[in-house]
Short mmCIF file of C-alpha atoms and ligand atoms in Angstrom, two decimals:
data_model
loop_
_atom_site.label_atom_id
_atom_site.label_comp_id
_atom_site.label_asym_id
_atom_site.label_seq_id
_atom_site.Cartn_x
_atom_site.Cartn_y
_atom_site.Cartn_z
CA UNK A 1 153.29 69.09 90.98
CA UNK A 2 153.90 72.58 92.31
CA UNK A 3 154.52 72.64 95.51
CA UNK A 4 152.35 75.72 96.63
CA UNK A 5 149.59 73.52 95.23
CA UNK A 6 149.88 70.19 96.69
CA UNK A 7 149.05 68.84 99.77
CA UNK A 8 152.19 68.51 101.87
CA UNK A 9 151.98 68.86 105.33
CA UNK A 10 155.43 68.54 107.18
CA UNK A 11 156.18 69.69 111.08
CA UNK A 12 159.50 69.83 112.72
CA UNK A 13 158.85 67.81 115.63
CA UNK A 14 157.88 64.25 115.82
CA UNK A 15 155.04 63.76 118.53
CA UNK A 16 156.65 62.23 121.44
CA UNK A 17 154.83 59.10 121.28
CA UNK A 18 156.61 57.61 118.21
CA UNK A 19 159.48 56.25 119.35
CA UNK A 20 161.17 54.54 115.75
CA UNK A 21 162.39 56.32 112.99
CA UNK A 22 159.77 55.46 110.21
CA UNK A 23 157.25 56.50 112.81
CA UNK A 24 158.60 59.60 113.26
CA UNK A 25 159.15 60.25 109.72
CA UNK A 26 155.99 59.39 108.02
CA UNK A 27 154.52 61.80 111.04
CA UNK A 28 156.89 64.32 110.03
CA UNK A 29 156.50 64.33 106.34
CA UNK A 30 152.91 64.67 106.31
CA UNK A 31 152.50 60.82 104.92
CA UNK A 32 150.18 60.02 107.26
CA UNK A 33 147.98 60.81 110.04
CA UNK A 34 146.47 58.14 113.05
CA UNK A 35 142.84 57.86 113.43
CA UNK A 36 142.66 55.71 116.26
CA UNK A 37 145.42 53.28 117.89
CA UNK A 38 146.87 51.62 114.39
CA UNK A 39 144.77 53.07 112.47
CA UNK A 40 145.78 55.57 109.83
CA UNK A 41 144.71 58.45 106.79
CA UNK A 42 147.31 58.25 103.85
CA UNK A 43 148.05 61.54 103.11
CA UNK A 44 149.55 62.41 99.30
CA UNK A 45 152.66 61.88 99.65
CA UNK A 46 152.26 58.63 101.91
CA UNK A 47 149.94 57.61 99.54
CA UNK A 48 152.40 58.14 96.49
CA UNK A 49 154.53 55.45 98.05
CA UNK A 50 151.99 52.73 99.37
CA UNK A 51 151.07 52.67 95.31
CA UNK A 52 154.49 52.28 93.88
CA UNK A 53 155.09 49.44 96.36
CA UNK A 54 151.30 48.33 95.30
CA UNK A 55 152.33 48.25 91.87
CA UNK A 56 155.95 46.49 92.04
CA UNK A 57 153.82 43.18 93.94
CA UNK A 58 151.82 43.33 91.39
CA UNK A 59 154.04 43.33 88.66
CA UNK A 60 156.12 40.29 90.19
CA UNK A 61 153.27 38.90 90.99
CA UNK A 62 152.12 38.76 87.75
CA UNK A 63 155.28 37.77 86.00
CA UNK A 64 155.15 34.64 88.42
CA UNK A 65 151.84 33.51 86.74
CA UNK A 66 149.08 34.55 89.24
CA UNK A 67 146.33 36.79 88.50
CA UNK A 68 144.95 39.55 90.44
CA UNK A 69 141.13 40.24 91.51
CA UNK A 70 139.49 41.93 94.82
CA UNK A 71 137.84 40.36 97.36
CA UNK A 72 136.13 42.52 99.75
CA UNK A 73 137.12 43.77 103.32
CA UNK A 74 133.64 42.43 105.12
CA UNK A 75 133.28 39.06 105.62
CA UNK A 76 129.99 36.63 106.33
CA UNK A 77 130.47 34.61 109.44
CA UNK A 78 129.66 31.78 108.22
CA UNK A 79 132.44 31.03 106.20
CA UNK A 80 134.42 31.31 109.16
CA UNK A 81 132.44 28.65 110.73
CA UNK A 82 132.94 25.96 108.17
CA UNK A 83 136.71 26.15 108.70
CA UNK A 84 136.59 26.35 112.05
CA UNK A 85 138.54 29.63 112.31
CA UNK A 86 135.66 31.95 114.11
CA UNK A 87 135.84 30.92 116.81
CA UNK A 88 139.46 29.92 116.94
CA UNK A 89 140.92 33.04 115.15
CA UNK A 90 140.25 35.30 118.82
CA UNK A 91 139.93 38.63 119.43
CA UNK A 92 142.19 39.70 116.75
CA UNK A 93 139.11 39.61 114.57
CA UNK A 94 136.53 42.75 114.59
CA UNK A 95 133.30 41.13 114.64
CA UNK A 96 130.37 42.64 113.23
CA UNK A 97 126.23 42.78 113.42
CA UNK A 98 124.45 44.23 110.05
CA UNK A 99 121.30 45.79 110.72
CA UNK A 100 119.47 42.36 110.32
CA UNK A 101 121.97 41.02 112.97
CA UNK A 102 124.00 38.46 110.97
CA UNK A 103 127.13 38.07 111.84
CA UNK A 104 130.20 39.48 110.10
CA UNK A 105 133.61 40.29 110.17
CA UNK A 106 136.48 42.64 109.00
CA UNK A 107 138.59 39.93 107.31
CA UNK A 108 142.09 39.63 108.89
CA UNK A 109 142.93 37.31 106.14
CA UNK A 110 140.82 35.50 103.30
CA UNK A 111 141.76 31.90 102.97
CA UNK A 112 137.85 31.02 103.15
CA UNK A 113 136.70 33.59 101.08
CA UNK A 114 138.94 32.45 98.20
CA UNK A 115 138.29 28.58 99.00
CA UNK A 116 134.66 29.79 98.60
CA UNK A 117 135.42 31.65 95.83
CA UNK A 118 137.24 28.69 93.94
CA UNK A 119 135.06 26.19 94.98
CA UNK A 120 131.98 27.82 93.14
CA UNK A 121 133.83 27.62 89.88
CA UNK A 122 136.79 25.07 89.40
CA UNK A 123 135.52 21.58 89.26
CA UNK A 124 138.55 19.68 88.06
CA UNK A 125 142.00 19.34 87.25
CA UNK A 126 142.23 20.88 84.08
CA UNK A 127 141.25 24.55 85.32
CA UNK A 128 144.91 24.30 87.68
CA UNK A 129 147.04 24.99 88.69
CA UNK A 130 145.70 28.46 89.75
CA UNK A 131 146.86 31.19 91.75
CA UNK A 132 144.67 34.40 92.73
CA UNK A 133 145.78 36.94 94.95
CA UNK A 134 144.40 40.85 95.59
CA UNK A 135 145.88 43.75 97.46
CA UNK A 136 142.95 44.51 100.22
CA UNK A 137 142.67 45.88 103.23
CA UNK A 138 142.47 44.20 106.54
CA UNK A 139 142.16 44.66 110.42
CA UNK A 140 143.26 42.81 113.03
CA UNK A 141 142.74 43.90 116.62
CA UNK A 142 146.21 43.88 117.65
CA UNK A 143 146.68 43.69 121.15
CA UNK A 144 149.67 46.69 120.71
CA UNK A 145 149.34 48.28 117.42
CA UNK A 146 152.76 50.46 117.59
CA UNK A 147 155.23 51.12 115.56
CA UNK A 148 152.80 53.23 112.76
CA UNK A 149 151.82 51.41 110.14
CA UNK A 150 154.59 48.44 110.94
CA UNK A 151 152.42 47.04 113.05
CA UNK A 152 148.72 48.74 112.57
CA UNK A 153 145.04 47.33 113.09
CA UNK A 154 143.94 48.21 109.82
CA UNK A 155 146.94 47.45 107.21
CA UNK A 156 147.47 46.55 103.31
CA UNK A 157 148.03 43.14 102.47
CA UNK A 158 148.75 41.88 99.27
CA UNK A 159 147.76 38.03 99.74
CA UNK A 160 147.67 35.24 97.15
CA UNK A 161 146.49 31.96 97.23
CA UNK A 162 147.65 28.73 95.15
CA UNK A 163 145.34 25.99 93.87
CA UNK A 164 146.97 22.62 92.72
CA UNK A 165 145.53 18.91 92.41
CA UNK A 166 148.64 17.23 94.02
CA UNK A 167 151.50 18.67 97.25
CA UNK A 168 153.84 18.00 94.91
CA UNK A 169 152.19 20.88 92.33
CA UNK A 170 151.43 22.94 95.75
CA UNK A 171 155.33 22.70 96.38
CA UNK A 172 155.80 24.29 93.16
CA UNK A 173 153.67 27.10 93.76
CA UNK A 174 154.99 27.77 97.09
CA UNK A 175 158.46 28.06 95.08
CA UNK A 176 157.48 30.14 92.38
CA UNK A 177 155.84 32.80 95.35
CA UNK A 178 159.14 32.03 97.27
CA UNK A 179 161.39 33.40 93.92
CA UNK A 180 159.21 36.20 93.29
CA UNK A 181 159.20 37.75 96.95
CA UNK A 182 162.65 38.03 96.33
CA UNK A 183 162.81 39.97 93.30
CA UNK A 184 159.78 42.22 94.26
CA UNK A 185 161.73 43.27 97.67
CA UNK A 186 165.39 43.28 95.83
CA UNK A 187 163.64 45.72 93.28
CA UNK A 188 162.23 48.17 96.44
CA UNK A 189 166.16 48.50 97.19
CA UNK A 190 165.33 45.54 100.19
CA UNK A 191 167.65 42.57 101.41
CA UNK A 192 164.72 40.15 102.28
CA UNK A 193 165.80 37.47 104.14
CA UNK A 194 163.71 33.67 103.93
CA UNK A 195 163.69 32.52 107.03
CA UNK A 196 161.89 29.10 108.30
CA UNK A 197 159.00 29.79 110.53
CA UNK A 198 156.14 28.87 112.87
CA UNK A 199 152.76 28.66 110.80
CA UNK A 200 150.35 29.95 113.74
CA UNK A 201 147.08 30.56 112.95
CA UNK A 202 147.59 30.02 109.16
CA UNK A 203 148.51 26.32 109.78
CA UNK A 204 150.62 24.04 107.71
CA UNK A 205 153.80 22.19 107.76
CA UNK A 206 156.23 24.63 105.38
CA UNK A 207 156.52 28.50 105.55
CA UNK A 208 158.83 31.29 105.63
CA UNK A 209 158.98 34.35 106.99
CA UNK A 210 160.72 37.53 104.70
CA UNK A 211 162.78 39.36 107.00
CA UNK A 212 164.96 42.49 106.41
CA UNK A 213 167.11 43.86 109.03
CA UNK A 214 166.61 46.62 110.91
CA UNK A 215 167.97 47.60 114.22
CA UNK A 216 164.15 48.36 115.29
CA UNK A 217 162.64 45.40 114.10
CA UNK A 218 160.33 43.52 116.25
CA UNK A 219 162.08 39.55 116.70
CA UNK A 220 165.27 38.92 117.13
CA UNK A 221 167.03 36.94 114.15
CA UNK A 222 170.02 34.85 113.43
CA UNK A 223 171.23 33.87 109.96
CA UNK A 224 174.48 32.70 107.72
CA UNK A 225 176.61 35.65 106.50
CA UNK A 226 177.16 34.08 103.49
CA UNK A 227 172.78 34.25 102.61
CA UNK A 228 172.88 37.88 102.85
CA UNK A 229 175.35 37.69 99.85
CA UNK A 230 173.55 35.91 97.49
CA UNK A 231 170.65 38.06 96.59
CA UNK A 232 167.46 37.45 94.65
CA UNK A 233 167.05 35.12 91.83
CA UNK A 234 166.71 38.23 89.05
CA UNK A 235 163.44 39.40 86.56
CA UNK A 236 164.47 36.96 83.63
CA UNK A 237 163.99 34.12 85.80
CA UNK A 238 161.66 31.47 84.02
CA UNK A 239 158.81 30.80 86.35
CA UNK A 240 157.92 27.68 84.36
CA UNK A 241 161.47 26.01 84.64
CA UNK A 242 162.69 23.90 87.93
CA UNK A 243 162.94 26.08 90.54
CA UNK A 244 164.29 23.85 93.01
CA UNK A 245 168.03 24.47 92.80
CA UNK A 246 167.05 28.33 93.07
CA UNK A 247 165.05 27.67 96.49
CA UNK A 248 167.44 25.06 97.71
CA UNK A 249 170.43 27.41 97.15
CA UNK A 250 168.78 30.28 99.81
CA UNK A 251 167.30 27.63 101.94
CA UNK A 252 170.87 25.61 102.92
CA UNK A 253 172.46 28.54 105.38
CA UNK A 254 171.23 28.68 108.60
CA UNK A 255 168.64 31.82 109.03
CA UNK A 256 166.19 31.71 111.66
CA UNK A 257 163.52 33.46 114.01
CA UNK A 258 163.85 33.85 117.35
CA UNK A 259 160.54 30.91 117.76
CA UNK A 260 162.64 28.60 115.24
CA UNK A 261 166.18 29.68 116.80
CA UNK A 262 168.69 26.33 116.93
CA UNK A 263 171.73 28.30 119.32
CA UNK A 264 173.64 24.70 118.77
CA UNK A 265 173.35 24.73 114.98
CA UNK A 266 174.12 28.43 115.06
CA UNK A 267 177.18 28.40 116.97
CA UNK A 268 178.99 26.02 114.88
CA UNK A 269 178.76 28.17 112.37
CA UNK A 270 182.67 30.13 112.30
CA UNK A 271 182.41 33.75 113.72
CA UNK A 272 182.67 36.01 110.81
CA UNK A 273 179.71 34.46 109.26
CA UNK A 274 177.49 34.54 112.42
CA UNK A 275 174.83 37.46 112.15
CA UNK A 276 172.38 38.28 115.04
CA UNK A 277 170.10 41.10 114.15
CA UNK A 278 166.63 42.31 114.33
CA UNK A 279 164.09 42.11 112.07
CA UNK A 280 161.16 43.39 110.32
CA UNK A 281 158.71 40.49 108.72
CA UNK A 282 157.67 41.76 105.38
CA UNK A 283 156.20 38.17 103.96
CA UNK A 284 154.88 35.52 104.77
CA UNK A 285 154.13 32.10 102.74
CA UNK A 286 152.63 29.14 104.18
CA UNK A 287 151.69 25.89 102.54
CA UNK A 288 148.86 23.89 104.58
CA UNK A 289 147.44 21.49 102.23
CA UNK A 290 144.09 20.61 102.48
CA UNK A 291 143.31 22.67 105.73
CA UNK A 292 140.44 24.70 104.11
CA UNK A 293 139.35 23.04 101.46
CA UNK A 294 138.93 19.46 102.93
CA UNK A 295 136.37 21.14 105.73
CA UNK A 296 134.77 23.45 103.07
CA UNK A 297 134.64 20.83 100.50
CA UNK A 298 136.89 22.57 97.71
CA UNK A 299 137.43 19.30 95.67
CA UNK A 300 138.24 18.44 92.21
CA UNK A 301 138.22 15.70 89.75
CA UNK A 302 141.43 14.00 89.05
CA UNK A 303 142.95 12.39 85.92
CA UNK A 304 140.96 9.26 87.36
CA UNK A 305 138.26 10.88 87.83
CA UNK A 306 138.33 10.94 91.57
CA UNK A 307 137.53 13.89 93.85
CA UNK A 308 139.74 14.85 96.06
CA UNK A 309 140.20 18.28 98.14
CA UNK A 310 142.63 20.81 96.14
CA UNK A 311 146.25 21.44 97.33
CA UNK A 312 146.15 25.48 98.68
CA UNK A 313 149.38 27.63 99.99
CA UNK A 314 148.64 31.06 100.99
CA UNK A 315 151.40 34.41 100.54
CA UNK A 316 151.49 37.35 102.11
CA UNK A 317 153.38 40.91 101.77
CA UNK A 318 152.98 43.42 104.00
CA UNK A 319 152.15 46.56 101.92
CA UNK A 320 151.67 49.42 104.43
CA UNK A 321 154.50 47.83 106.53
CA UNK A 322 156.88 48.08 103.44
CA UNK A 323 156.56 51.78 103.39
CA UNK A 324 157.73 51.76 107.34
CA UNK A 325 160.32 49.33 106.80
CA UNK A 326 161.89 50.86 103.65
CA UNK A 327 162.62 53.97 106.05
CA UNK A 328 163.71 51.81 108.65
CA UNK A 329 166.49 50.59 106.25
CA UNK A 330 167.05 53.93 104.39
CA UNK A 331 167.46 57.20 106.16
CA UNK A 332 170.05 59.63 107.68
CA UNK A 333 169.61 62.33 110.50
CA UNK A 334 168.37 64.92 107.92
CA UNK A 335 165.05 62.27 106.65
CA UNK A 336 164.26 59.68 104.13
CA UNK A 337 166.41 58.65 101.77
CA UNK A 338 163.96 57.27 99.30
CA UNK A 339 165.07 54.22 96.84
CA UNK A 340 164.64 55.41 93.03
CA UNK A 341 162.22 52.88 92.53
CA UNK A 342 159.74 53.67 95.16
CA UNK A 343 160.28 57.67 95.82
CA UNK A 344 156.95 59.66 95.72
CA UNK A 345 158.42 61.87 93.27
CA UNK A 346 161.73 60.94 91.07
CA UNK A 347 162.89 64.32 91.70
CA UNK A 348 162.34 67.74 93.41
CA UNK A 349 163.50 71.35 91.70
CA UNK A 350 164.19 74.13 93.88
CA UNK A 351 163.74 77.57 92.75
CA UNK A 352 166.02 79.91 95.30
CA UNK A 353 163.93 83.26 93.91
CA UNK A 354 160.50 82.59 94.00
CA UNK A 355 158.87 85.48 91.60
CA UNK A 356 162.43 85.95 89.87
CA UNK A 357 161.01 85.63 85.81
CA UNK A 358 164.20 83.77 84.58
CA UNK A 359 164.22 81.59 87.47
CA UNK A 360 160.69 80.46 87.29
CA UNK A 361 161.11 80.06 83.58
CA UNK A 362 164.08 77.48 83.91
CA UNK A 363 162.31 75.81 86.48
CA UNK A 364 159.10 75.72 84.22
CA UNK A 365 161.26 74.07 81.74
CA UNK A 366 162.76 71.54 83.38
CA UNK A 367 159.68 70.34 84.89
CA UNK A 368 157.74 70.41 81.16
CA UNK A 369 161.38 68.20 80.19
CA UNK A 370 160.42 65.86 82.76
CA UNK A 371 156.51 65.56 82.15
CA UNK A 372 157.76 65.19 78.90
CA UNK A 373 160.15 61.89 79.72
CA UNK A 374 156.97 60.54 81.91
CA UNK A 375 158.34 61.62 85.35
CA UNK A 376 156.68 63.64 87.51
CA UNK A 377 158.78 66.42 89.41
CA UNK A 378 157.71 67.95 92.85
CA UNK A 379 158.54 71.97 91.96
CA UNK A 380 159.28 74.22 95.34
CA UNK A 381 157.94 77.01 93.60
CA UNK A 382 157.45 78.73 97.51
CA UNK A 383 158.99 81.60 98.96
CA UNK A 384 159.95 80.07 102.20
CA UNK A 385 163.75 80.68 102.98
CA UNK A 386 166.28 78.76 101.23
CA UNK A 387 166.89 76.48 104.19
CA UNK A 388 163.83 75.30 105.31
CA UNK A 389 163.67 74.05 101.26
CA UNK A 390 166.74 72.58 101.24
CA UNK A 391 165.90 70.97 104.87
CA UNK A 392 162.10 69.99 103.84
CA UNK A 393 163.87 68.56 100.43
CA UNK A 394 166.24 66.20 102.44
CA UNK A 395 163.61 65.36 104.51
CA UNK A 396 161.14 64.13 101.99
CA UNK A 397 163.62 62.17 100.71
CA UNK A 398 163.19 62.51 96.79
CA UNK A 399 166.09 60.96 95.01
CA UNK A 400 167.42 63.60 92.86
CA UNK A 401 167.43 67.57 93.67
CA UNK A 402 167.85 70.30 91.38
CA UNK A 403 168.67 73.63 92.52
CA UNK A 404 167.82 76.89 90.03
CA UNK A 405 169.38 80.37 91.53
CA UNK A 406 169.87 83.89 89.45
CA UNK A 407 174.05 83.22 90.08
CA UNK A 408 173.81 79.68 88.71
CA UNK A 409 171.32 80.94 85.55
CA UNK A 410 173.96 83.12 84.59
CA UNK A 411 176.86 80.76 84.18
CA UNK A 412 174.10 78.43 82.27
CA UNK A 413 174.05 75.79 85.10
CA UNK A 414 171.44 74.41 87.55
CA UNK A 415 173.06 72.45 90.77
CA UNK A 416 172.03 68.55 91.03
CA UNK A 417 172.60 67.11 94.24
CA UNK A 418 171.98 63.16 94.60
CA UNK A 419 170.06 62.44 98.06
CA UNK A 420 171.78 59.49 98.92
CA UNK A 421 175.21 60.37 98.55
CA UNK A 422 174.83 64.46 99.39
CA UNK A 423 177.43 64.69 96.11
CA UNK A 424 176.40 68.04 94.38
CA UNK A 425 177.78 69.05 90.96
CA UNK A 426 177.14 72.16 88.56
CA UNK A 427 175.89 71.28 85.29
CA UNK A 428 173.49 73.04 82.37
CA UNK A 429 169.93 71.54 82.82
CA UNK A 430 170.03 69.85 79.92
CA UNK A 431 172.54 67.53 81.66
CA UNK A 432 170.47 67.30 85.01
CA UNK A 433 167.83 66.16 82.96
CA UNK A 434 169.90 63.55 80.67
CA UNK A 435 171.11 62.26 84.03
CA UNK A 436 167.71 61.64 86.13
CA UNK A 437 165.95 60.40 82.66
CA UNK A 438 169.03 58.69 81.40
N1 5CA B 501 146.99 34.52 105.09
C1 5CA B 501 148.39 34.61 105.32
C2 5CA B 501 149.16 34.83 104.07
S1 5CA B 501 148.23 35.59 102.84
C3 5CA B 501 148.68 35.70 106.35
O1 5CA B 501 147.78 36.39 106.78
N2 5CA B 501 149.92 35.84 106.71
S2 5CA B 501 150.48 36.84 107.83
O2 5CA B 501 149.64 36.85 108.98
O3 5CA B 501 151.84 36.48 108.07
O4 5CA B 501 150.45 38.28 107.24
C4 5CA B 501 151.14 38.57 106.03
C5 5CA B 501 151.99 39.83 106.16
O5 5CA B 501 151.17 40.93 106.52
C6 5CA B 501 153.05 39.76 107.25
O6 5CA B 501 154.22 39.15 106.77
C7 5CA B 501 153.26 41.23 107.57
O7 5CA B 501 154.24 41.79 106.69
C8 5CA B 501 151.92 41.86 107.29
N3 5CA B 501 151.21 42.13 108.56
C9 5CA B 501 150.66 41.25 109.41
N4 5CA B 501 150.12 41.86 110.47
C10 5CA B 501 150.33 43.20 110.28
C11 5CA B 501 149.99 44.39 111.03
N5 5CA B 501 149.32 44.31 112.17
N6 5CA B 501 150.36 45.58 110.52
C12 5CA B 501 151.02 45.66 109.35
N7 5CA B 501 151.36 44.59 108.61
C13 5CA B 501 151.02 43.37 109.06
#
């Protein structure tokens, strides 16, 4: 993408009424831009990130053995009713008239349109266990939407939901989704912390809360030093072995919310291992049984041919929250400091003499070099002065920069500077390119 023909809109100042970091970033970079209170337009390069954390849930989600479809963001009433949620879910929900004045809604969550949805087609015991999740939009009328898109009215969830005949295979389920938050947020460059939690308006009697650290997070947390150490379970993982040492191992250290905070338990723990932090939620899985399928009559035929309401956990990731809290985790005084494996663009190249023939011509090559190795480059083909592109380049945040000047072209070298660290070295662009696609 050259840069004089993208859509990149980034400002100096952060409006005054973002106070956090990400905020002020995503502002700044041009990723998005509010609507209303929470709500937000993704702008390209906002949007560039919201899909490559789209498509690493997917991926582990897949791998885990569920399997993705779309439900839709408006919701009949009357599906609501049947659990009993309408009425208790509040004002969080946006309710809605259609023209002939039935009631709908904006779904905040879709544990009865998938109970619907299963109910109409699985019948018995053979078709599980089954797991279905989509990545959809939904709105909840938050009382404060702040933060940007941490904590917005309309927001991307990705949110599955597991189908087994007995708790025992629900357990299971809730385990596999449990391994395979970890890997997705250990592969966005995230610690992701489980952490025991209240169920609320989910319900159930097991869930955890993914947390990852953050000085701005919104609860305060506590955990076990030695959790933090012992990272995620790792892709080869085999979803269809045991997976009960795996869970037990991350689930024996103390970690807690501030609602599920022990300060007795926690204190016994020796000092060095005692962390108190904040934290951002990034998941959420639940397991609750028979809560919606025993009212809405989701039941299947056993091995003894007996019906009996289906086993359901629910899982959620916070997609549009991700992209707030991977900034919150990753970023220095001069921007974002995107991880590889989420960055917008792999790598940006900087050409110092805009209109210079030689200069445009290396630059021209090492961006057909990268096309050619399947990565897309961002090219500051502008003529804006050197330091704003260096300064809008470490803002943005890509990963790699490579620098083309007339002085560097004629000792046959390009500079390559690595975003995270600031290190900078000389070398031909053959080598820059062997090194970002290597
Ligand atoms: N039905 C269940 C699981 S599918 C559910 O709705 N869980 S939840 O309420 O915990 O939401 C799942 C995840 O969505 C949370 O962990 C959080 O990361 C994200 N989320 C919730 N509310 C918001 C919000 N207002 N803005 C941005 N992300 C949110």
């Amino acid at each position: 993408m050259r840069l004089s023909n993208y859509f990149l809109p980034v400002s100096k100042e952060a409006p005054a009424d973002a106070s956090i970091v990400s905020h002020q970033l995503m502002l700044r970079t041009g990723m998005i831009r509010q609507n209303g209170a929470g709500i937000y337009s993704w702008l390209p390069l906002g949007l560039r990130v919201l899909k490559r954390i789209e498509q690493i849930v997917r991926e582990e989600m897949d791998r885990s053995g569920a399997i993705e479809m779309l439900m839709p963001t408006l919701q009949q009433a009357d599906l609501w009713r049947e659990s009993g949620r309408y009425e208790a879910y509040g004002k969080e929900m946006l309710r809605i008239k259609d023209r002939h004045d039935r009631e709908m809604l904006y779904g905040p969550t879709n544990e009865e349109l998938i109970t619907d949805v299963f109910r109409a087609y699985v019948k018995s015991y053979k078709q599980l266990p089954l797991n279905l999740y989509h990545q959809q939009w939904k709105f909840r009328d938050e009382v404060r939407p702040r933060f940007g898109v941490m904590r917005g009215r309309e927001f991307l969830m990705k949110d599955a939901y597991s189908f087994d005949l007995t708790e025992e295979g629900a357990r299971a389920a809730y385990r596999k989704m449990f391994c395979a938050y970890l890997n997705a947020f250990d592969r966005m460059g995230l610690t992701a912390i489980p952490m025991r939690a209240d169920t609320g308006p989910i319900g159930g009697d097991l869930s955890h809360e993914f947390i990852i650290l953050a000085d701005t997070g919104e609860s305060a947390v506590f955990c076990d030093r030695e959790l933090l150490a012992l990272g995620a379970p790792g892709l080869d993982l085999d979803f269809n072995s045991d997976l009960v040492p795996v869970v037990e191992q991350r689930t024996r250290y103390y970690a807690a919310t501030e609602e599920m905070h022990d300060a007795a338990a926690f204190d016994a723990l020796p000092d060095e291992r005692r962390v108190s932090a904040r934290g951002i939620e990034v998941g959420h899985i639940f397991y609750f049984g028979t809560k919606y399928s025993a009212p809405m009559n989701a039941v299947v035929q056993g091995p003894d041919g007996q019906m009996v309401p289906v086993q359901m956990g629910s899982y959620g990731i916070g997609v549009s929250r991700l992209v707030g809290g991977i900034i919150e985790a990753s970023h220095d005084e001069n921007g974002i400091i995107w991880p590889d494996a989420v960055a917008p663009f792999p790598v940006g190249i900087i050409n110092m003499r805009a209109g210079d023939a030689a200069c445009e011509e290396a630059c021209v090559s090492l961006y057909t070099q990268f096309a050619k190795a399947g990565i897309e480059a961002l090219y500051d083909d502008t003529d804006d002065r050197a330091g704003a592109k260096f300064a809008r380049m470490d803002l943005i945040g890509l990963p790699w920069q490579i620098v083309v000047g007339p002085k560097g072209l004629e000792k046959g070298v390009v500079e390559l500077k690595r975003r995270k660290t600031g290190e900078k070295i000389e070398v031909s662009a053959e080598e820059a390119v062997r090194r970002i696609t290597g």
